[in-house]
Coordinates of C-alpha atoms (C1' of nucleotides) in Angstrom, one line a residue:
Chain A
X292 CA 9.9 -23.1 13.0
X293 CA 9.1 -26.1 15.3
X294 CA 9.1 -28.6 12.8
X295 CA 5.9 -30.4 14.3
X296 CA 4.5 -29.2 17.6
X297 CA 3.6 -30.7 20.4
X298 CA 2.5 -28.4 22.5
X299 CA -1.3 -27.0 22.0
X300 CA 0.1 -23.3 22.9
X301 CA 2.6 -22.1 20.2
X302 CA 4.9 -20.0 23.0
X303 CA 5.5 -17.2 20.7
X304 CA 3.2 -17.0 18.1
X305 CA 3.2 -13.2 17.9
X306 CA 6.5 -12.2 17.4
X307 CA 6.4 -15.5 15.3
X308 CA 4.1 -14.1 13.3
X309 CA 5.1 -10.4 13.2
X310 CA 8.3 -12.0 11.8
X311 CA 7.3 -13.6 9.5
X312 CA 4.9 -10.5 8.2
X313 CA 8.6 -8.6 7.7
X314 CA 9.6 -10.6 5.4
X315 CA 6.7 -11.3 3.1
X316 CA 6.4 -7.0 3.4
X317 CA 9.9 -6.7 2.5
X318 CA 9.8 -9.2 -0.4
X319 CA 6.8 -8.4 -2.2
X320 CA 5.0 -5.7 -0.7
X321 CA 1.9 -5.3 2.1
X322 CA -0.4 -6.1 -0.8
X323 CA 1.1 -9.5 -0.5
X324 CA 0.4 -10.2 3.1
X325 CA -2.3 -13.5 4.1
X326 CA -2.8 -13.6 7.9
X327 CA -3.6 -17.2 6.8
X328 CA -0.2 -17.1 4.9
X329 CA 1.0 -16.2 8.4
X330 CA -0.7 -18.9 10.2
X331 CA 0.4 -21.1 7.9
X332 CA 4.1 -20.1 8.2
X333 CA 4.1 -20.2 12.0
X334 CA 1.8 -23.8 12.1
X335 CA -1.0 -22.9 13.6
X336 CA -4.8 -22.6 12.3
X337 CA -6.0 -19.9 10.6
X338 CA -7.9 -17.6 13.2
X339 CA -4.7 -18.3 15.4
X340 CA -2.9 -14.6 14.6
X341 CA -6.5 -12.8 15.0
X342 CA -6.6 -13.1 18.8
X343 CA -3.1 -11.2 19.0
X344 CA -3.8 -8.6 15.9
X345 CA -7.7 -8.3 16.1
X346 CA -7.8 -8.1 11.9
X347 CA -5.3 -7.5 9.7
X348 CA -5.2 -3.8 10.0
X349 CA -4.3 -4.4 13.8
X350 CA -1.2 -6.4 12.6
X351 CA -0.2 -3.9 10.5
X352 CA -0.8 -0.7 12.9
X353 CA 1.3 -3.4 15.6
X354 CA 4.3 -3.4 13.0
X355 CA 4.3 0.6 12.2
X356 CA 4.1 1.1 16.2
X357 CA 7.4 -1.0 16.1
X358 CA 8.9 0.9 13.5
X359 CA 8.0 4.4 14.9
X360 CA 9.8 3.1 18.4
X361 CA 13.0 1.8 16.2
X362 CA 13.2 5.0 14.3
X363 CA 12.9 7.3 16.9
X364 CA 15.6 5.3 18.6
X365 CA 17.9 5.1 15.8
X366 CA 17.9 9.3 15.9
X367 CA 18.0 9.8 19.7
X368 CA 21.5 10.9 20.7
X369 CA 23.1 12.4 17.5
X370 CA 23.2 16.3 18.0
X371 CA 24.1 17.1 14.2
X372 CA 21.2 17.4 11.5
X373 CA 23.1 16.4 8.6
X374 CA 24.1 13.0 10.7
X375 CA 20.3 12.6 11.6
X376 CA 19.3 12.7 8.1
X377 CA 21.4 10.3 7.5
X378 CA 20.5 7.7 10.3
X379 CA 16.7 8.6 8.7
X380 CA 18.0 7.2 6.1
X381 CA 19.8 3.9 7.3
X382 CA 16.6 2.8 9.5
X383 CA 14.5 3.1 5.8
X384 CA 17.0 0.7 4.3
X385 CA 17.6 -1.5 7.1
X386 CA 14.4 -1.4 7.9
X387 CA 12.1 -1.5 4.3
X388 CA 9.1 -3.1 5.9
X389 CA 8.1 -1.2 8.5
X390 CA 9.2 2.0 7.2
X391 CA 6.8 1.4 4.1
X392 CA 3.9 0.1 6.7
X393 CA 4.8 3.7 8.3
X394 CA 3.5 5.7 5.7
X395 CA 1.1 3.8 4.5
X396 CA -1.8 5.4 6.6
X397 CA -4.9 3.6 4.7
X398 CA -3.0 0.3 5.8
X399 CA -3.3 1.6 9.8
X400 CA -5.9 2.3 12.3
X401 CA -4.8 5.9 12.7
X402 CA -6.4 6.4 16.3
X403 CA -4.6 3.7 17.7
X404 CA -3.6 4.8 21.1
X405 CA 0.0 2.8 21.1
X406 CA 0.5 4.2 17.4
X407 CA 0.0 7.6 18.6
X408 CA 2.1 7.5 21.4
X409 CA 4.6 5.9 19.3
X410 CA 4.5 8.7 17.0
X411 CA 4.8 11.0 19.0
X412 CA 7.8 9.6 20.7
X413 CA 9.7 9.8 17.0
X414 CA 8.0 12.7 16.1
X415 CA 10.2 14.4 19.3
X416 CA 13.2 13.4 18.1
X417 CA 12.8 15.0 14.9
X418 CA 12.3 17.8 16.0
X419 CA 15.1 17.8 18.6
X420 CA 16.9 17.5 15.7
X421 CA 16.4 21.4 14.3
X422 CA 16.4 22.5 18.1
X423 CA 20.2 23.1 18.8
X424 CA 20.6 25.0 14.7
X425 CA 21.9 28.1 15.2
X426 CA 20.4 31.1 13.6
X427 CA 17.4 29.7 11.9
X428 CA 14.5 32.0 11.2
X429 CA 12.1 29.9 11.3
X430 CA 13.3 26.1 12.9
X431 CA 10.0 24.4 11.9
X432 CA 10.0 24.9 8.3
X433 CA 14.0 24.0 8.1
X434 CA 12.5 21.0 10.0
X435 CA 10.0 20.2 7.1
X436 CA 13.0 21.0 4.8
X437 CA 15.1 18.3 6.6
X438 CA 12.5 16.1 7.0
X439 CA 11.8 16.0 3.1
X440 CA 14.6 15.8 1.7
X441 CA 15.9 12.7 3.8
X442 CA 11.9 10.9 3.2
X443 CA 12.1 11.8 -0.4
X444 CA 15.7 10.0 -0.3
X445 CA 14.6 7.1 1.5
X446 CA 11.8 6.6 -0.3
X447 CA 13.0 7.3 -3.8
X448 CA 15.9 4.2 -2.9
X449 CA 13.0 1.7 -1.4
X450 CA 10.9 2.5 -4.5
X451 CA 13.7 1.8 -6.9
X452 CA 14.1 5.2 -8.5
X453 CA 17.3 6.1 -8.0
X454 CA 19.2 2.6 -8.5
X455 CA 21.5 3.8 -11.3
X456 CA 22.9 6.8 -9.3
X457 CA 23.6 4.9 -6.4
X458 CA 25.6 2.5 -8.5
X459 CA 27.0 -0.1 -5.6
X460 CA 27.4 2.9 -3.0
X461 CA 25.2 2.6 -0.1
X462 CA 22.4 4.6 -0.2
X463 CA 23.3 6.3 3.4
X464 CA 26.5 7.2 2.2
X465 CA 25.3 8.7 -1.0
X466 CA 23.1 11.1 0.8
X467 CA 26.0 12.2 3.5
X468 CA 27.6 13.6 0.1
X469 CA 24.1 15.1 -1.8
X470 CA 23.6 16.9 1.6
X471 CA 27.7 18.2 2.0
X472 CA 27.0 19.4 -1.9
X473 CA 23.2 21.1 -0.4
X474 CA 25.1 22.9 2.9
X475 CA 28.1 24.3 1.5
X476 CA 26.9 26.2 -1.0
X477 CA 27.4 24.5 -3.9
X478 CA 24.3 24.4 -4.9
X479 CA 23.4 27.6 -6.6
X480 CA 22.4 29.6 -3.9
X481 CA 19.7 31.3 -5.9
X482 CA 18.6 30.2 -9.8
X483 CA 17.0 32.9 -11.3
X484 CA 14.0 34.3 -12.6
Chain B
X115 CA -23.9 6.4 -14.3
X116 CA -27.1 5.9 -16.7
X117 CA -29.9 4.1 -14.3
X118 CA -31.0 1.6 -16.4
X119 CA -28.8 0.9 -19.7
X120 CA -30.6 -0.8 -22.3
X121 CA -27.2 -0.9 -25.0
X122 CA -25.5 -4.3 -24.1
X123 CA -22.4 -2.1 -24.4
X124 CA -21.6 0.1 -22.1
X125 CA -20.1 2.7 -24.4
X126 CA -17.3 4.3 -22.6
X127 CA -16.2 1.4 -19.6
X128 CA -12.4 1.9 -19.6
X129 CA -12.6 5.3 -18.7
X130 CA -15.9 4.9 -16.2
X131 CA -13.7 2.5 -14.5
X132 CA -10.2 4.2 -14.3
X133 CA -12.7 7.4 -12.9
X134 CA -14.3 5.3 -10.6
X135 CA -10.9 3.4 -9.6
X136 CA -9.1 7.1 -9.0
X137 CA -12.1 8.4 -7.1
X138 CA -11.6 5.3 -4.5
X139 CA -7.8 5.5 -4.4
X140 CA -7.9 8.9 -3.7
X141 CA -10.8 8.2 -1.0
X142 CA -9.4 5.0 0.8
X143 CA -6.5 3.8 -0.7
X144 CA -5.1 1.3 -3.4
X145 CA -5.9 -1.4 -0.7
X146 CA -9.8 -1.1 -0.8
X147 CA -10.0 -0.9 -4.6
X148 CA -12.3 -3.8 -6.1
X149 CA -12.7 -4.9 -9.4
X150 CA -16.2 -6.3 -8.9
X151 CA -17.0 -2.9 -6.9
X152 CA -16.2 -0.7 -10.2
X153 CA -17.7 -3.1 -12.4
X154 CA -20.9 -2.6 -10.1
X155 CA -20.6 1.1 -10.1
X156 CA -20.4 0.9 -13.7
X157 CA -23.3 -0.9 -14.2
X158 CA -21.6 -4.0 -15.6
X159 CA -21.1 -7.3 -14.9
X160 CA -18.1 -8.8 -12.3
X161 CA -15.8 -9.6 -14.9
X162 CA -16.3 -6.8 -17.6
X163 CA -13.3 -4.8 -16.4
X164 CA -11.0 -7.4 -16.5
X165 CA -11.6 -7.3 -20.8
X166 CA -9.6 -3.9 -20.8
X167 CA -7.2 -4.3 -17.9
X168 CA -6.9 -7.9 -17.8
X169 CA -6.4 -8.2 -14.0
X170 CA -6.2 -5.6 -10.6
X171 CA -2.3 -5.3 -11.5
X172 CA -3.3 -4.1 -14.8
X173 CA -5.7 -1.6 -14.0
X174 CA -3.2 -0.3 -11.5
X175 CA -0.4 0.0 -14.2
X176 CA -2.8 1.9 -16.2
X177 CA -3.5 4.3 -13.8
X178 CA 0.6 4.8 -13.0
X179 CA 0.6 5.2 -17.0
X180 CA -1.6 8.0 -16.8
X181 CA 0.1 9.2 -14.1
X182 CA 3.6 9.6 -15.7
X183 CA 2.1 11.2 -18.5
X184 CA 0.3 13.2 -16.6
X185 CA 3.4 14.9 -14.6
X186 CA 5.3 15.1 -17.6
X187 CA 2.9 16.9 -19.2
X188 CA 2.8 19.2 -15.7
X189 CA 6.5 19.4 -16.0
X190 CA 7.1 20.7 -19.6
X191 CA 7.6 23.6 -20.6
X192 CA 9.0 25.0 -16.7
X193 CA 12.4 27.3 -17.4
X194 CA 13.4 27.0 -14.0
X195 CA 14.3 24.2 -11.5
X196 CA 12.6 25.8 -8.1
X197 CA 9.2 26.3 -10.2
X198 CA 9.6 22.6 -11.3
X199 CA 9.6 21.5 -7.7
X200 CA 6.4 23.4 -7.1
X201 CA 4.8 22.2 -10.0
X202 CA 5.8 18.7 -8.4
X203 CA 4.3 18.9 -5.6
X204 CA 1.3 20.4 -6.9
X205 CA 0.7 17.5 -8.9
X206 CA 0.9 15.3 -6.1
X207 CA -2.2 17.0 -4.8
X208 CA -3.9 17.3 -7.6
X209 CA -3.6 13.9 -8.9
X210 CA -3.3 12.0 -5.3
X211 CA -4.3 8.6 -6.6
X212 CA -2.0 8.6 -9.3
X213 CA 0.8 9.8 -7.0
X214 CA 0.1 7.4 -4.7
X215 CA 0.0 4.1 -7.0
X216 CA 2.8 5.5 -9.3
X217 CA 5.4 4.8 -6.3
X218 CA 4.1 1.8 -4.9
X219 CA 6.0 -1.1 -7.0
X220 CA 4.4 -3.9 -5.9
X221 CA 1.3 -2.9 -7.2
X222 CA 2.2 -3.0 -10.6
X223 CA 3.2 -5.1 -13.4
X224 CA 6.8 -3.2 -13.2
X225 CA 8.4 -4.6 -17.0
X226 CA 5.3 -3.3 -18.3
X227 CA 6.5 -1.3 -21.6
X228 CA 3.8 1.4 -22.2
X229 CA 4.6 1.8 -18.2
X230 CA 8.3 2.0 -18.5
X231 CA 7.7 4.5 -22.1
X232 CA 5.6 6.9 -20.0
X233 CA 8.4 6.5 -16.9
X234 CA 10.9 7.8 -19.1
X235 CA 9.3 10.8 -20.4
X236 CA 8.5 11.9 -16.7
X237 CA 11.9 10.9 -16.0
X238 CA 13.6 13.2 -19.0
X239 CA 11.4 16.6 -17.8
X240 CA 13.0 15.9 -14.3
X241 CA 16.5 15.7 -15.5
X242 CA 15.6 18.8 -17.8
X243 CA 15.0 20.6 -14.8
X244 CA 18.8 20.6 -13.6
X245 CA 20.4 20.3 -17.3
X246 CA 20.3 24.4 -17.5
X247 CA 21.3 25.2 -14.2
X248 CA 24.7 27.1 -13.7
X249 CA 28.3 26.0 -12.0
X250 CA 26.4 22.6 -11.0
X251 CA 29.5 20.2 -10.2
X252 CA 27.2 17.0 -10.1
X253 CA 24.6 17.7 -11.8
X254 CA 23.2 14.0 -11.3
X255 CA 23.2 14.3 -7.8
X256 CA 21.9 18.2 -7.8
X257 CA 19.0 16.6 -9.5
X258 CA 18.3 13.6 -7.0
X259 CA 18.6 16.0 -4.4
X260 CA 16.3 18.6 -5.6
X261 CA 13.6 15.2 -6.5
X262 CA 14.3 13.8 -3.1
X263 CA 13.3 17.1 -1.7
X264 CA 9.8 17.6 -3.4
X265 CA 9.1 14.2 -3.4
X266 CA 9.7 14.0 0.1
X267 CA 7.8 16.9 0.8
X268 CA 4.6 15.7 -1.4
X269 CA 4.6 12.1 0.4
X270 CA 4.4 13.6 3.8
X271 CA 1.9 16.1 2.8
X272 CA -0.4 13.4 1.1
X273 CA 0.0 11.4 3.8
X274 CA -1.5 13.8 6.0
X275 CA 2.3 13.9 8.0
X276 CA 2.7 17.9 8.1
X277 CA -1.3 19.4 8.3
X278 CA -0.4 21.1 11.3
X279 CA 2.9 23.0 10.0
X280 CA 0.8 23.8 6.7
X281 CA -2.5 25.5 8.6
X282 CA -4.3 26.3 5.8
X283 CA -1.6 27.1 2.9
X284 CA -1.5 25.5 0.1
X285 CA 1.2 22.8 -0.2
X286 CA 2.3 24.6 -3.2
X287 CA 2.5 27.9 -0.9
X288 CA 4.8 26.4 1.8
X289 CA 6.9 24.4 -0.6
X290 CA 8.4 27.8 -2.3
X291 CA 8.9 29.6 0.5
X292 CA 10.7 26.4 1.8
X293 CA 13.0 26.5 -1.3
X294 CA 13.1 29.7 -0.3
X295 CA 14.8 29.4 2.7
X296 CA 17.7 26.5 1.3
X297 CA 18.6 28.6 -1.9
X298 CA 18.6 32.0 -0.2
X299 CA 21.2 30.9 2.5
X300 CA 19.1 31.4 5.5
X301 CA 19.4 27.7 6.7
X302 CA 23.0 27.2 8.2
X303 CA 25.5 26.3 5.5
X304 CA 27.2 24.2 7.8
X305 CA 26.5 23.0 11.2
X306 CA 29.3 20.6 12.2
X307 CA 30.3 18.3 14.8
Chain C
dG275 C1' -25.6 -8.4 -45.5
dC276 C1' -22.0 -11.0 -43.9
dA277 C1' -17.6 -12.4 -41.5
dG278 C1' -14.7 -11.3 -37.9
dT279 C1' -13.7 -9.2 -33.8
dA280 C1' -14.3 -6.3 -29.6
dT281 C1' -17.1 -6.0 -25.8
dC282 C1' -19.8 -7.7 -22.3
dT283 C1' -22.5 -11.7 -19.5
dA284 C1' -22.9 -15.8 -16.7
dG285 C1' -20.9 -19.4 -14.1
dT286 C1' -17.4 -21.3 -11.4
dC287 C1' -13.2 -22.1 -8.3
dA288 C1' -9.8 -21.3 -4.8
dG289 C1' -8.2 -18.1 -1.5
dT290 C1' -9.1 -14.5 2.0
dG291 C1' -10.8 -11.7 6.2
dA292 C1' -13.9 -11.7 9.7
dC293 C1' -16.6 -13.7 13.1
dA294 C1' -18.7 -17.2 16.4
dA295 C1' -18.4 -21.0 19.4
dG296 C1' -15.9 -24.5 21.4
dT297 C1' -11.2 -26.7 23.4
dT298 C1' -6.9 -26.6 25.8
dG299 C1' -3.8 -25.1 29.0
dA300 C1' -1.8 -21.8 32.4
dT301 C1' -2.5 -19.0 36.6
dG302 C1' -3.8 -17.7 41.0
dG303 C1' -6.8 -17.7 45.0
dT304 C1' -8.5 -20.4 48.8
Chain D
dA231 C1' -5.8 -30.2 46.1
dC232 C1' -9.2 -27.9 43.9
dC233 C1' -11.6 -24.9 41.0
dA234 C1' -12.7 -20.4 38.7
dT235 C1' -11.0 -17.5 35.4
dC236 C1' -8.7 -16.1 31.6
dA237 C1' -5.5 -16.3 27.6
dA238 C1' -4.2 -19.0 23.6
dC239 C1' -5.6 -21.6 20.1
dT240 C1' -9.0 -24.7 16.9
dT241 C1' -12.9 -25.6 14.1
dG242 C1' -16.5 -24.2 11.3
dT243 C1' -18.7 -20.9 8.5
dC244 C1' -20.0 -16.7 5.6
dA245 C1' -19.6 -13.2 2.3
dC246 C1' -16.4 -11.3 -0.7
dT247 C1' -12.7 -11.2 -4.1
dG248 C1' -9.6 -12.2 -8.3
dA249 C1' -9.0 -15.1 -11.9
dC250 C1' -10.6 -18.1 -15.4
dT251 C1' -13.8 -20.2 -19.0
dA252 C1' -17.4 -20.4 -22.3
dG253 C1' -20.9 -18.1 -24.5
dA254 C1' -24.0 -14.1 -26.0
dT255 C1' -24.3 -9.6 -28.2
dA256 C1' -23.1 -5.5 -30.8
dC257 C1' -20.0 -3.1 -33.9
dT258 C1' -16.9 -2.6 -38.1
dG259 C1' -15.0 -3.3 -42.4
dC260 C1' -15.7 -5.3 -46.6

DNA sequence: GCAGTATCTAGTCAGTGACAAGTTGATGGT
DNA sequence: ACCATCAACTTGTCACTGACTAGATACTGC
């Protein structure tokens, strides 16, 4: 940013840099990521980002941490499923980077304590989502249910899959209607043999 | 495999390689595969593989080739949509590797035509699966629900997201009784406000 | 048995992650 | 006012990787 510094400290060089790892994620993938691309970007030497990441693995566990924390606030407060199926949705797409990072666990150092904690904090909210149904045999498996269908959805629109059935509708919207056409029956309730 | 070859050619490289390439995937990701790695676990030199794949992309868009093929192959031939979802899912734990690299975009040359042939074969088994149900009113978006549903559920199992819901059932196993429990009504058909 | 081609080897280059050791600057205690 | 301590950053280096080039070797059709 600073066009040439002056200072020997950068000031900011971690959220600097996770920045800046956003948007080469969200333009051409994790595969793509350089910590010395990142150094480079934020002006600084090469070994720079390693004393706020450790490796490369620790800037990537920092950036699905982040994205477990945004997701689980993005759910917390709406009582209905359908509508938390839908926010699921809205933090994938405004949100590409971190939600592929997410689930992506050979990219992450799965014991991290903060990514666990994280976790667990969005982890809660989804299933406080299936808490308040009324009349549901069995709540954790209609959780599962929920859960796939809007990750399958998100991650079907991130991957490209679905582009021509979205046409120019956005994808949160789409799935509002694909789950009215699931929960009021018209779906065949049961396909045969 | 063979100790100590004494052929200059190794016989049967392409193959050894995708093996060994899937085997690695499956173990620790797309991220840690190696070209020189397989070429030594082949027995060959560093830049042998590259004469059949030409670079780590290609290799990569050989192996989502195979994988398309693979779950249309797995696909065909299944009368009704609910067993198609199964089947689904069950290749995305038999074939994990493929899976896995098949819906990660920026790790392959997308334009790719024997890729985008193999894409659409897949691609017409899915739609097959919805084309004989009854009274479907959008049949397109019928079909990207019941995708986004197995998919979702296949990504979450694979990445290790639902182990504890599953205990020791096969993903298979939990995934029809889940589609159980939407088609037979006993999830709410509406929860509003 | 010969030409042409597919397969594989050997050598090289730039880029990368990780690590070690040193430099700079900020902070807080006395 | 001083200094110890620590965080933030730099410089230098190593092993490894993907990609490229040129050349050696084996197979195949004729």
């Amino acid at each position: 940013m600073s066009p040439s510094r002056k200072t020997y400290h950068h000031g900011d060089l971690r959220q600097s840099v996770l920045a800046a790892a956003l948007d080469v994620i969200a333009a051409e993938g994790p595969g793509a990521l350089s910590l010395r691309d990142l150094a480079r970007r934020a002006g600084v030497s090469h070994a720079a980002p390693a004393h706020h990441f450790k490796d490369r693995t620790g800037l990537l566990t920092a950036i699905a941490t982040e994205g477990y924390d945004l997701l689980a606030a993005a759910l917390a407060g709406t009582p209905e499923l359908r509508e938390r199926g839908v926010r699921y949705v809205r933090f994938a797409t405004e949100h590409p980077a971190h939600f592929q990072v997410m689930f992506q666990p050979d990219l992450l150092r799965a014991d991290d304590p903060e990514l666990l904690a994280a976790k667990e904090r969005a982890s809660a909210e989804l299933r406080a989502g299936v808490a308040g149904l009324p009349d549901v045999p069995d709540a954790r498996t209609a959780g599962i249910a929920a859960w796939s269908l809007a990750h399958g959805f998100a991650t079907l629109v991130l991957t490209g899959n679905i582009e021509a059935a979205l046409g120019d509708r956005e994808p949160e919207d789409y799935f509002r209607s694909l789950t009215g056409l699931l929960f009021t029956g018209q779906l065949p309730q049961k396909d045969r043999s």
